[in-house]
PDB file of C-alpha atoms in Angstrom:
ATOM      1  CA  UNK A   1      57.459   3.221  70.133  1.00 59.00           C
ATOM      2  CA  UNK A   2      56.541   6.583  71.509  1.00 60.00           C
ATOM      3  CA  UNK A   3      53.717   6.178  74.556  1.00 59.00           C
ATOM      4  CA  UNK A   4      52.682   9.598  76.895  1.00 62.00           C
ATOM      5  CA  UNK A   5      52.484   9.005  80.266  1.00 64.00           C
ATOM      6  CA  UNK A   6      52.068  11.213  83.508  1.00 70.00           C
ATOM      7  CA  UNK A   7      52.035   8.641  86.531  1.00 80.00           C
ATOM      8  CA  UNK A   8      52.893   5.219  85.746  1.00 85.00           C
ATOM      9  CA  UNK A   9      52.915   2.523  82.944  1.00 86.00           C
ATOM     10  CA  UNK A  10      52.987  -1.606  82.740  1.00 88.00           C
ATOM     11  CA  UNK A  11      54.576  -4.145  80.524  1.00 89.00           C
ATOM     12  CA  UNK A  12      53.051  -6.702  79.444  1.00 89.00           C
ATOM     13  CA  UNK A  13      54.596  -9.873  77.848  1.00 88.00           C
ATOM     14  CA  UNK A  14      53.381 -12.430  76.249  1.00 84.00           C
ATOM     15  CA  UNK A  15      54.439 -16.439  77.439  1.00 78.00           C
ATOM     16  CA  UNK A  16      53.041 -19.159  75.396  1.00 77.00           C
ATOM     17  CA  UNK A  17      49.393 -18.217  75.493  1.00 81.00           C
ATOM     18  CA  UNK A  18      49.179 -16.230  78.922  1.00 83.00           C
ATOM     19  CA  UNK A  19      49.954 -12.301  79.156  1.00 87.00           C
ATOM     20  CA  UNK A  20      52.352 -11.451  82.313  1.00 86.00           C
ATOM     21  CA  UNK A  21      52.322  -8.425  83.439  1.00 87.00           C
ATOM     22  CA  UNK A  22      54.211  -6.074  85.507  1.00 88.00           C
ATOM     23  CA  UNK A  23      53.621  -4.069  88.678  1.00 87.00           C
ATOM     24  CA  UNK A  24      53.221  -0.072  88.083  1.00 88.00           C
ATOM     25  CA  UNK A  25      55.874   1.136  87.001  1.00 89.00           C
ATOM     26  CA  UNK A  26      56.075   5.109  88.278  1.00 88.00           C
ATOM     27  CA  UNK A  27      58.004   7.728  85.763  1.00 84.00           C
ATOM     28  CA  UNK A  28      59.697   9.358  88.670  1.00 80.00           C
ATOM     29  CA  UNK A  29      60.813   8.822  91.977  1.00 74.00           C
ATOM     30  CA  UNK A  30      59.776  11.979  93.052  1.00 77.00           C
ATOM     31  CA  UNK A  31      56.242  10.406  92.928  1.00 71.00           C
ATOM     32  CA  UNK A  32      54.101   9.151  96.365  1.00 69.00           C
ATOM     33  CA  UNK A  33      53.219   5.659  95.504  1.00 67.00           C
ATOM     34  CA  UNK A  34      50.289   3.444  96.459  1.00 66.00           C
ATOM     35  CA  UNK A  35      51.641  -0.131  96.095  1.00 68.00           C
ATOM     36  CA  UNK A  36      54.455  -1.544  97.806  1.00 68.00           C
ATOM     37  CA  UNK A  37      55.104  -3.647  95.013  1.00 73.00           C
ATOM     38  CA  UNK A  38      55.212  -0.695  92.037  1.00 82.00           C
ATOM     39  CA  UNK A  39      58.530   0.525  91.115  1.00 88.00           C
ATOM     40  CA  UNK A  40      59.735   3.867  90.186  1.00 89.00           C
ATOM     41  CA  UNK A  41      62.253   4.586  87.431  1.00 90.00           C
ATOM     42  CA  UNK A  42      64.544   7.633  88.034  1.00 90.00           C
ATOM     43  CA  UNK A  43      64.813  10.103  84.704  1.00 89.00           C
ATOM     44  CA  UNK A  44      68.249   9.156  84.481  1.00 91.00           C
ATOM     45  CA  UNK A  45      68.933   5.843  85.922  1.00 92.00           C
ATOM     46  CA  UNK A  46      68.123   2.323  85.763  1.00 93.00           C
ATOM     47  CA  UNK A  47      65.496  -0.576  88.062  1.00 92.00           C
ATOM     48  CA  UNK A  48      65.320  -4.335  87.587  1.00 92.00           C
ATOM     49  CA  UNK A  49      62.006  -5.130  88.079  1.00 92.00           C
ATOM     50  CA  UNK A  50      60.497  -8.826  88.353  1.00 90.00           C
ATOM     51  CA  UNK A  51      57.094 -10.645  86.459  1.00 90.00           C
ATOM     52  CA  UNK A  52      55.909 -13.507  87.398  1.00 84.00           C
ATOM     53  CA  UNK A  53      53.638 -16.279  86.652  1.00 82.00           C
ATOM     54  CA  UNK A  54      53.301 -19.314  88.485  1.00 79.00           C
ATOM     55  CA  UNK A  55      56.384 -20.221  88.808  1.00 81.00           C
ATOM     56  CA  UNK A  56      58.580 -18.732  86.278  1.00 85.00           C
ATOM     57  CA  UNK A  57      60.030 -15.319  86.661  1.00 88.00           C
ATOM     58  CA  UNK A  58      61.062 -12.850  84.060  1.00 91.00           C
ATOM     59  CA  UNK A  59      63.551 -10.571  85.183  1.00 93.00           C
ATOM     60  CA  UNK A  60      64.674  -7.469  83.159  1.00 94.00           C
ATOM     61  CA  UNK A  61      66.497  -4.178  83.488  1.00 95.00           C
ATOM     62  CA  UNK A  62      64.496  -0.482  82.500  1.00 94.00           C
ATOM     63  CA  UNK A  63      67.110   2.339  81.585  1.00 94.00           C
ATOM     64  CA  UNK A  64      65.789   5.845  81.304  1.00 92.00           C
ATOM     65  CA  UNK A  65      67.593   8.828  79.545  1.00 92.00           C
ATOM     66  CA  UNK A  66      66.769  12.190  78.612  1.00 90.00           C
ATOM     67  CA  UNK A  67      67.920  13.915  75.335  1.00 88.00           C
ATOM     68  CA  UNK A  68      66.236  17.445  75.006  1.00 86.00           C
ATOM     69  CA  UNK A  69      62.484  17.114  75.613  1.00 83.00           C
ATOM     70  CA  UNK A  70      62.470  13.527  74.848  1.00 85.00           C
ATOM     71  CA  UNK A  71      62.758  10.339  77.535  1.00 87.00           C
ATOM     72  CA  UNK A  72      64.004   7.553  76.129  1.00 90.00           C
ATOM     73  CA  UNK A  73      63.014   4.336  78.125  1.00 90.00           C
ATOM     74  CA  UNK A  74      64.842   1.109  77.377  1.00 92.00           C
ATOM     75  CA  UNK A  75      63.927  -2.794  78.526  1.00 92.00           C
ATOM     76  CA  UNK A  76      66.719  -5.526  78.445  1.00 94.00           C
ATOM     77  CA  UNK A  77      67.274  -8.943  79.853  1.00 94.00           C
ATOM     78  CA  UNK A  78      68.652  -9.169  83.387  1.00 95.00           C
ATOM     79  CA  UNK A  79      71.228 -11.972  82.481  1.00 95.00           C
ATOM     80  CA  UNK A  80      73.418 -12.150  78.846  1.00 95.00           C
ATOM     81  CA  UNK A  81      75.450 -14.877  78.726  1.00 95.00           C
ATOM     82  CA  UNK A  82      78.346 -15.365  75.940  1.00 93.00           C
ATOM     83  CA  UNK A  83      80.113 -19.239  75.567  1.00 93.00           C
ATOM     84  CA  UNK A  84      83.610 -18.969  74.042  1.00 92.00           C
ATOM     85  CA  UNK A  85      84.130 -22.371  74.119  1.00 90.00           C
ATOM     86  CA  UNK A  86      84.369 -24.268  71.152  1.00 87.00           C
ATOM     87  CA  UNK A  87      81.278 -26.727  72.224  1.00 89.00           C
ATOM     88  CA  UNK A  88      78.148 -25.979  72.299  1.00 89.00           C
ATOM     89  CA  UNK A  89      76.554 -25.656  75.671  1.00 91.00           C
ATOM     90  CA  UNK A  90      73.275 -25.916  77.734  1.00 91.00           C
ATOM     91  CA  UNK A  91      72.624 -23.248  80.678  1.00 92.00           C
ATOM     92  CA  UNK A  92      69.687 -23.852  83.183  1.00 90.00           C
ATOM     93  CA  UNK A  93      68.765 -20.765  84.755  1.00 93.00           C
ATOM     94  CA  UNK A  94      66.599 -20.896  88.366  1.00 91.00           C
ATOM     95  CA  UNK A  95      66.104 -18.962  91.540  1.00 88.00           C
ATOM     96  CA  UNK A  96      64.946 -19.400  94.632  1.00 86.00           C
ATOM     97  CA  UNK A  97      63.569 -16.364  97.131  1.00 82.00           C
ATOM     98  CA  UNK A  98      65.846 -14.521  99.794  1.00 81.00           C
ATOM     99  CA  UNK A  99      66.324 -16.461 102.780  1.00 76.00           C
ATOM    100  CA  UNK A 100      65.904 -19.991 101.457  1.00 75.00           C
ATOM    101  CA  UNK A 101      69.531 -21.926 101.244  1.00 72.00           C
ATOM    102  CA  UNK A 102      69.387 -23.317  98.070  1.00 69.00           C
ATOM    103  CA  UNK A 103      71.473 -26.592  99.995  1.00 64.00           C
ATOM    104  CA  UNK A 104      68.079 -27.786 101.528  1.00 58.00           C
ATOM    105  CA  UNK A 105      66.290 -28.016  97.795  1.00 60.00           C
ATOM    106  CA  UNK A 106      66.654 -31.773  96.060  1.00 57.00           C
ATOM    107  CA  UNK A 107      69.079 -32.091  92.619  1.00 55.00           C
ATOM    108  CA  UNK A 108      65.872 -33.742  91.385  1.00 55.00           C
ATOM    109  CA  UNK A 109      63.538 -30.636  92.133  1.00 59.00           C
ATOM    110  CA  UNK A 110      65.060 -28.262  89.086  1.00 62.00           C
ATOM    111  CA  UNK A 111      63.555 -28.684  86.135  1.00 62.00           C
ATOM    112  CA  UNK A 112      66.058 -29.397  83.141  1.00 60.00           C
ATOM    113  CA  UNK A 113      63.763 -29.528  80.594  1.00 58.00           C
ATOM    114  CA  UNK A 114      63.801 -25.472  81.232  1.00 74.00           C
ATOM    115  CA  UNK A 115      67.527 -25.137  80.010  1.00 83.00           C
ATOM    116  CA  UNK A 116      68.874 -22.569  77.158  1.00 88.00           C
ATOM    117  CA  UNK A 117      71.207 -23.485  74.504  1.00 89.00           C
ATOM    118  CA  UNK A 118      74.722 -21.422  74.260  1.00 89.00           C
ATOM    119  CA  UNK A 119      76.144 -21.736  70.910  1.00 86.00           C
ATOM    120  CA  UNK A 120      79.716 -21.296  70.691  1.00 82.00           C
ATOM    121  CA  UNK A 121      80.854 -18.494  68.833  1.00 71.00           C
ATOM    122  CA  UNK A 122      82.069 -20.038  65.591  1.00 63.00           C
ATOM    123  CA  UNK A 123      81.384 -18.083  62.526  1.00 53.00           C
ATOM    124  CA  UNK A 124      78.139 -20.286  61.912  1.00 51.00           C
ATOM    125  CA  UNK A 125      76.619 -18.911  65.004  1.00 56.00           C
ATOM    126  CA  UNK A 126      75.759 -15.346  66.120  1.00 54.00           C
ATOM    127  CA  UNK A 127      76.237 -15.300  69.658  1.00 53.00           C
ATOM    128  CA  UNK A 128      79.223 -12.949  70.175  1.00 59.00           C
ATOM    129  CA  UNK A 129      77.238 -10.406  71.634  1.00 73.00           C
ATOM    130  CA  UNK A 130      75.731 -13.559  74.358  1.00 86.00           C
ATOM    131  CA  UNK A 131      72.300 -15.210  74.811  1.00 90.00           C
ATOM    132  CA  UNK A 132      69.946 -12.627  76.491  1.00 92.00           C
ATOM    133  CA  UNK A 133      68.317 -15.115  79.339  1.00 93.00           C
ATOM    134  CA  UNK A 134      65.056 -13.786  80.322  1.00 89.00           C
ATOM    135  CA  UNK A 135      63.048 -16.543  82.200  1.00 90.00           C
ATOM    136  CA  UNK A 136      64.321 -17.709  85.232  1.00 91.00           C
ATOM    137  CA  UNK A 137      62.120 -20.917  86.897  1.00 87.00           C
ATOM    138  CA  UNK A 138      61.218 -20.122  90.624  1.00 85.00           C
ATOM    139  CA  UNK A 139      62.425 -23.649  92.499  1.00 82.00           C
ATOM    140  CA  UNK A 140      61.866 -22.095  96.040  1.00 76.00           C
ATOM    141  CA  UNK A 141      59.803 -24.307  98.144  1.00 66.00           C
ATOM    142  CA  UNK A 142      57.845 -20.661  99.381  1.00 58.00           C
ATOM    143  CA  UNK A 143      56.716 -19.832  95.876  1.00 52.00           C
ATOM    144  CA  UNK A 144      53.983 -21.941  96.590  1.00 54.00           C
ATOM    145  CA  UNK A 145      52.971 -19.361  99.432  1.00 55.00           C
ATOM    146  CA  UNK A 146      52.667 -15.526  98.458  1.00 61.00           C
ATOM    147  CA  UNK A 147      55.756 -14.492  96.074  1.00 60.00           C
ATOM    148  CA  UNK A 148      58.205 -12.320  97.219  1.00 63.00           C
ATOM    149  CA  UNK A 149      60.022 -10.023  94.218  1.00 66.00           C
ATOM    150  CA  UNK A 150      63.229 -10.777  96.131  1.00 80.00           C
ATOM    151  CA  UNK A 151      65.458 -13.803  94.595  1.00 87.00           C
ATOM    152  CA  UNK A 152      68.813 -14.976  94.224  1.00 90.00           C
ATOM    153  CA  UNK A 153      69.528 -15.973  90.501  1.00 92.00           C
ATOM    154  CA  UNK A 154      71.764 -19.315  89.927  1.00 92.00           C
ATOM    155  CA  UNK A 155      72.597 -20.898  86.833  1.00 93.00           C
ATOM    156  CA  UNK A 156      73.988 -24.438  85.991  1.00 90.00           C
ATOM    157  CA  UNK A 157      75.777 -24.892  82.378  1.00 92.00           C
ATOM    158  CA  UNK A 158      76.025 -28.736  81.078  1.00 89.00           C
ATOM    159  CA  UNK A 159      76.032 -30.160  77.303  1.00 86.00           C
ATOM    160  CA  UNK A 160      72.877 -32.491  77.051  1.00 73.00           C
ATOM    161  CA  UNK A 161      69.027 -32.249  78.697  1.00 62.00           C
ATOM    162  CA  UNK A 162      69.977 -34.891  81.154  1.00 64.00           C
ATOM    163  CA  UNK A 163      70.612 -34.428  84.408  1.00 61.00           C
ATOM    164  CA  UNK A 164      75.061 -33.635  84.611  1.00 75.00           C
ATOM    165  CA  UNK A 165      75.233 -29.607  85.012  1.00 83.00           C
ATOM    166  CA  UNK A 166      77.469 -28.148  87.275  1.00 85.00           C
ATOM    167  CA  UNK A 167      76.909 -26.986  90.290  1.00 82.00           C
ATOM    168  CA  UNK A 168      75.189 -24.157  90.646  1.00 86.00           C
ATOM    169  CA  UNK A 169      76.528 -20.727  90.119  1.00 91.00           C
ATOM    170  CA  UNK A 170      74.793 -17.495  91.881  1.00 91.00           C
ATOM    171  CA  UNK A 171      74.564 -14.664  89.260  1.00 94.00           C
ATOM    172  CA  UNK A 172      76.844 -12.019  91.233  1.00 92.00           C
ATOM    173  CA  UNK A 173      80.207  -9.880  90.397  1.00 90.00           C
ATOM    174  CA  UNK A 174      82.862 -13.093  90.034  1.00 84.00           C
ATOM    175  CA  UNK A 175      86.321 -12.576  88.785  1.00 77.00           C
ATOM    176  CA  UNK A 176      86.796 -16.531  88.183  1.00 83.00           C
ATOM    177  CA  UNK A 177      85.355 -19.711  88.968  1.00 86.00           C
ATOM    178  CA  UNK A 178      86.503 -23.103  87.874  1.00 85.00           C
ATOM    179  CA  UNK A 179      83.861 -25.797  86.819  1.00 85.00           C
ATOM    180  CA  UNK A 180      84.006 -29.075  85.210  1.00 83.00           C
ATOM    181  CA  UNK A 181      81.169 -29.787  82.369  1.00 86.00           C
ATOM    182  CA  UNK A 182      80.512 -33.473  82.355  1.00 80.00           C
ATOM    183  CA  UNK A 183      78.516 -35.329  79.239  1.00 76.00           C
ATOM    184  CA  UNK A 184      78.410 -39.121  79.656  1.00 73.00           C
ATOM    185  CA  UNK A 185      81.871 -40.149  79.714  1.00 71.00           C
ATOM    186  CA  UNK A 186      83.217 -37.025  78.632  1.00 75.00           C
ATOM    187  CA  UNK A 187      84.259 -34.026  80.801  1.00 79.00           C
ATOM    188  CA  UNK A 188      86.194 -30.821  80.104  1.00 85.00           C
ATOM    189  CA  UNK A 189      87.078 -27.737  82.024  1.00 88.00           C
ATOM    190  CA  UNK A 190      85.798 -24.376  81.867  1.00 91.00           C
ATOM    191  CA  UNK A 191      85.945 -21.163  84.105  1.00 91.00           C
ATOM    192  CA  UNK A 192      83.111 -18.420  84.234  1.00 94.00           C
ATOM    193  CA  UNK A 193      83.487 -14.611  84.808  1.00 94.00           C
ATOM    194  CA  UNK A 194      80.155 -12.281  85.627  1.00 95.00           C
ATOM    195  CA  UNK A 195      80.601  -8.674  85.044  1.00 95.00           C
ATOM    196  CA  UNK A 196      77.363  -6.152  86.493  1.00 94.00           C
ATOM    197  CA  UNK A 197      76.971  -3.079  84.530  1.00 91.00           C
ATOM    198  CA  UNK A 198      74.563  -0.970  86.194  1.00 87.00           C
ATOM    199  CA  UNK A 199      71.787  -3.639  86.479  1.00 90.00           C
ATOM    200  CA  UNK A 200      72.632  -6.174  83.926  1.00 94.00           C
ATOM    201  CA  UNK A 201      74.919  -9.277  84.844  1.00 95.00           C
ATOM    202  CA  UNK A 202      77.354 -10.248  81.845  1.00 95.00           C
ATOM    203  CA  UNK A 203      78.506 -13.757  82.164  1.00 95.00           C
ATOM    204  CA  UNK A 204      81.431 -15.307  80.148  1.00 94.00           C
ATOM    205  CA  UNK A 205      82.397 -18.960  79.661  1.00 94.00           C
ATOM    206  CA  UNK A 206      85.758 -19.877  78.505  1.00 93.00           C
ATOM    207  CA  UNK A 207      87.655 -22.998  77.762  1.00 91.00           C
ATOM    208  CA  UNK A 208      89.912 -23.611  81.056  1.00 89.00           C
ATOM    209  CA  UNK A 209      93.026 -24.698  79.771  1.00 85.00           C
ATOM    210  CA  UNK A 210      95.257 -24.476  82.727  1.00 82.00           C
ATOM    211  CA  UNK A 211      93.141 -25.795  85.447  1.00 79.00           C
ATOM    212  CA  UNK A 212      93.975 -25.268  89.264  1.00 75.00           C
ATOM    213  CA  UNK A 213      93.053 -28.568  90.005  1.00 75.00           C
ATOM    214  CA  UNK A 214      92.490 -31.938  88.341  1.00 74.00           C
ATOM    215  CA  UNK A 215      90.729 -34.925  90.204  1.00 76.00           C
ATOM    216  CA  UNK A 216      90.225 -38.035  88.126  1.00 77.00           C
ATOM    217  CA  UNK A 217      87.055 -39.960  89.074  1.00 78.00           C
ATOM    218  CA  UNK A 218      88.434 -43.954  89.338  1.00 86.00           C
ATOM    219  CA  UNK A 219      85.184 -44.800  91.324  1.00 89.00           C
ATOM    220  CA  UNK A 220      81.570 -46.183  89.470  1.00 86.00           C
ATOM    221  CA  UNK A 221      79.660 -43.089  90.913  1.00 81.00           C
ATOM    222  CA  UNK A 222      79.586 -39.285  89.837  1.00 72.00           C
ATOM    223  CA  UNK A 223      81.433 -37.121  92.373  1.00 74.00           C
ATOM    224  CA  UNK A 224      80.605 -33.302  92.702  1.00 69.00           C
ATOM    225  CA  UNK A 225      84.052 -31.079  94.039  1.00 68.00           C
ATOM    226  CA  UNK A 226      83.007 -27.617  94.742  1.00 64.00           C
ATOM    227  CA  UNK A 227      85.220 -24.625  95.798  1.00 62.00           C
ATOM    228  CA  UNK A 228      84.969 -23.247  99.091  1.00 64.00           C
ATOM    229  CA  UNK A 229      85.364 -20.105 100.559  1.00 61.00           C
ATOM    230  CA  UNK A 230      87.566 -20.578 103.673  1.00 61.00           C
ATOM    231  CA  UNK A 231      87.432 -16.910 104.582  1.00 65.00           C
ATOM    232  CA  UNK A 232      83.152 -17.702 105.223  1.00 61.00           C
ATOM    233  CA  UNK A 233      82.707 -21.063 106.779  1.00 56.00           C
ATOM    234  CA  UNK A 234      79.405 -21.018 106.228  1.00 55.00           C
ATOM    235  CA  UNK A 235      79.669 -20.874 102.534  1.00 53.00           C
ATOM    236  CA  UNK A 236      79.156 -24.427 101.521  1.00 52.00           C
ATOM    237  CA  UNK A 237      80.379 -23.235  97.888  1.00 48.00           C
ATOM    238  CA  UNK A 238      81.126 -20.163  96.147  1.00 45.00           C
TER     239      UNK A 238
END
């Protein structure tokens, strides 16, 4: 879709029956802007830039490129997520604002009913490419105050609505991480890489089939084991 524009432009997207729309968006950084919350897009470069609405956040990437006279401006999701497993999988995607530990929010406070599916990628499904995740829900206990555009992303994977995800995993650069999926009396291994390209976060889920560590569960109660960072003490997981 071709548009003209000499300062700034807006998207607007459409949730359910509501419109959200962004902050200005400025065509150049060379520009003086009147908002602290606008954004500027370099010609040849790429922003993430945040909507919100009560308390779900859409997060995407803008690339700009020039060929000849033309600009070419491209929007993508912030998050794609591909599950080579052979099961088919549930993601729940949240955030919570910069500053807030995510360790003083309740289990019971995310919202499951908010979670993705993840097909596998069997030749029934076309997923190979991932699951574009757009809408993130906004869990921190200061959303109810002003927002703040700044958030740390976290996503849980599990197999059914109910409440047995993993623990949650912050969307950053990760070579490797080991989680067990649980799903009534079933549980299987898995381990999750995120790549960042520019400002996109790639995340890929795999079947674990040589797993560091195995702890059977001979108790009547769900038990959560974590790694740890031992290098930051103050990392209660990683």
């Amino acid at each position: 879709m071709h548009f003209t524009s000499q300062n700034t432009f807006a998207i607007s997207i459409k949730n359910s029956d509501e419109w959200i729309q962004s902050e200005p968006i400025y065509i150049n950084t060379d520009i003086k802007r009147t908002t602290s919350n606008s954004y500027a897009l370099p010609i040849d470069g790429c922003i993430s830039i945040i909507l919100h609405q009560n308390n779900e956040l859409l997060q995407l990437v803008i690339s700009s490129t020039c060929e000849g006279k033309l600009r070419f401006i491209s929007i993508a999701t912030m998050l794609v997520i591909a599950n080579h497993t052979q099961r088919n999988l549930k993601v729940l995607p949240f955030c919570v604002e910069n500053g807030e530990k995510i360790e003083s929010i309740r289990r019971n406070e995310i919202p499951i009913g908010q979670c993705v599916d993840l097909y596998n990628n069997s030749k029934s499904h076309k997923s190979k490419k991932g699951n574009a995740i757009a809408f993130f829900t906004n869990i921190s206990s200061r959303s109810k105050h002003k927002f703040q555009p700044h958030v740390n992303s976290f996503i849980a994977i599990g197999m059914s609505d109910k409440n047995s995800f993993t623990c949650p995993i912050k969307i950053q650069p990760t070579l490797r991480k080991c989680l067990n999926v649980l799903n009534d009396n079933e549980s299987f291994s898995i381990n999750v890489s995120i790549l960042k390209h520019e400002e996109q976060f790639f995340v890929s889920i795999f079947n674990d089939t040589q797993p560091i560590l195995a702890v059977k569960n001979n108790t009547d109660f769900n038990l959560f084991v974590a790694q740890t960072d031992m290098k930051n003490p103050s990392a209660k997981y990683i």
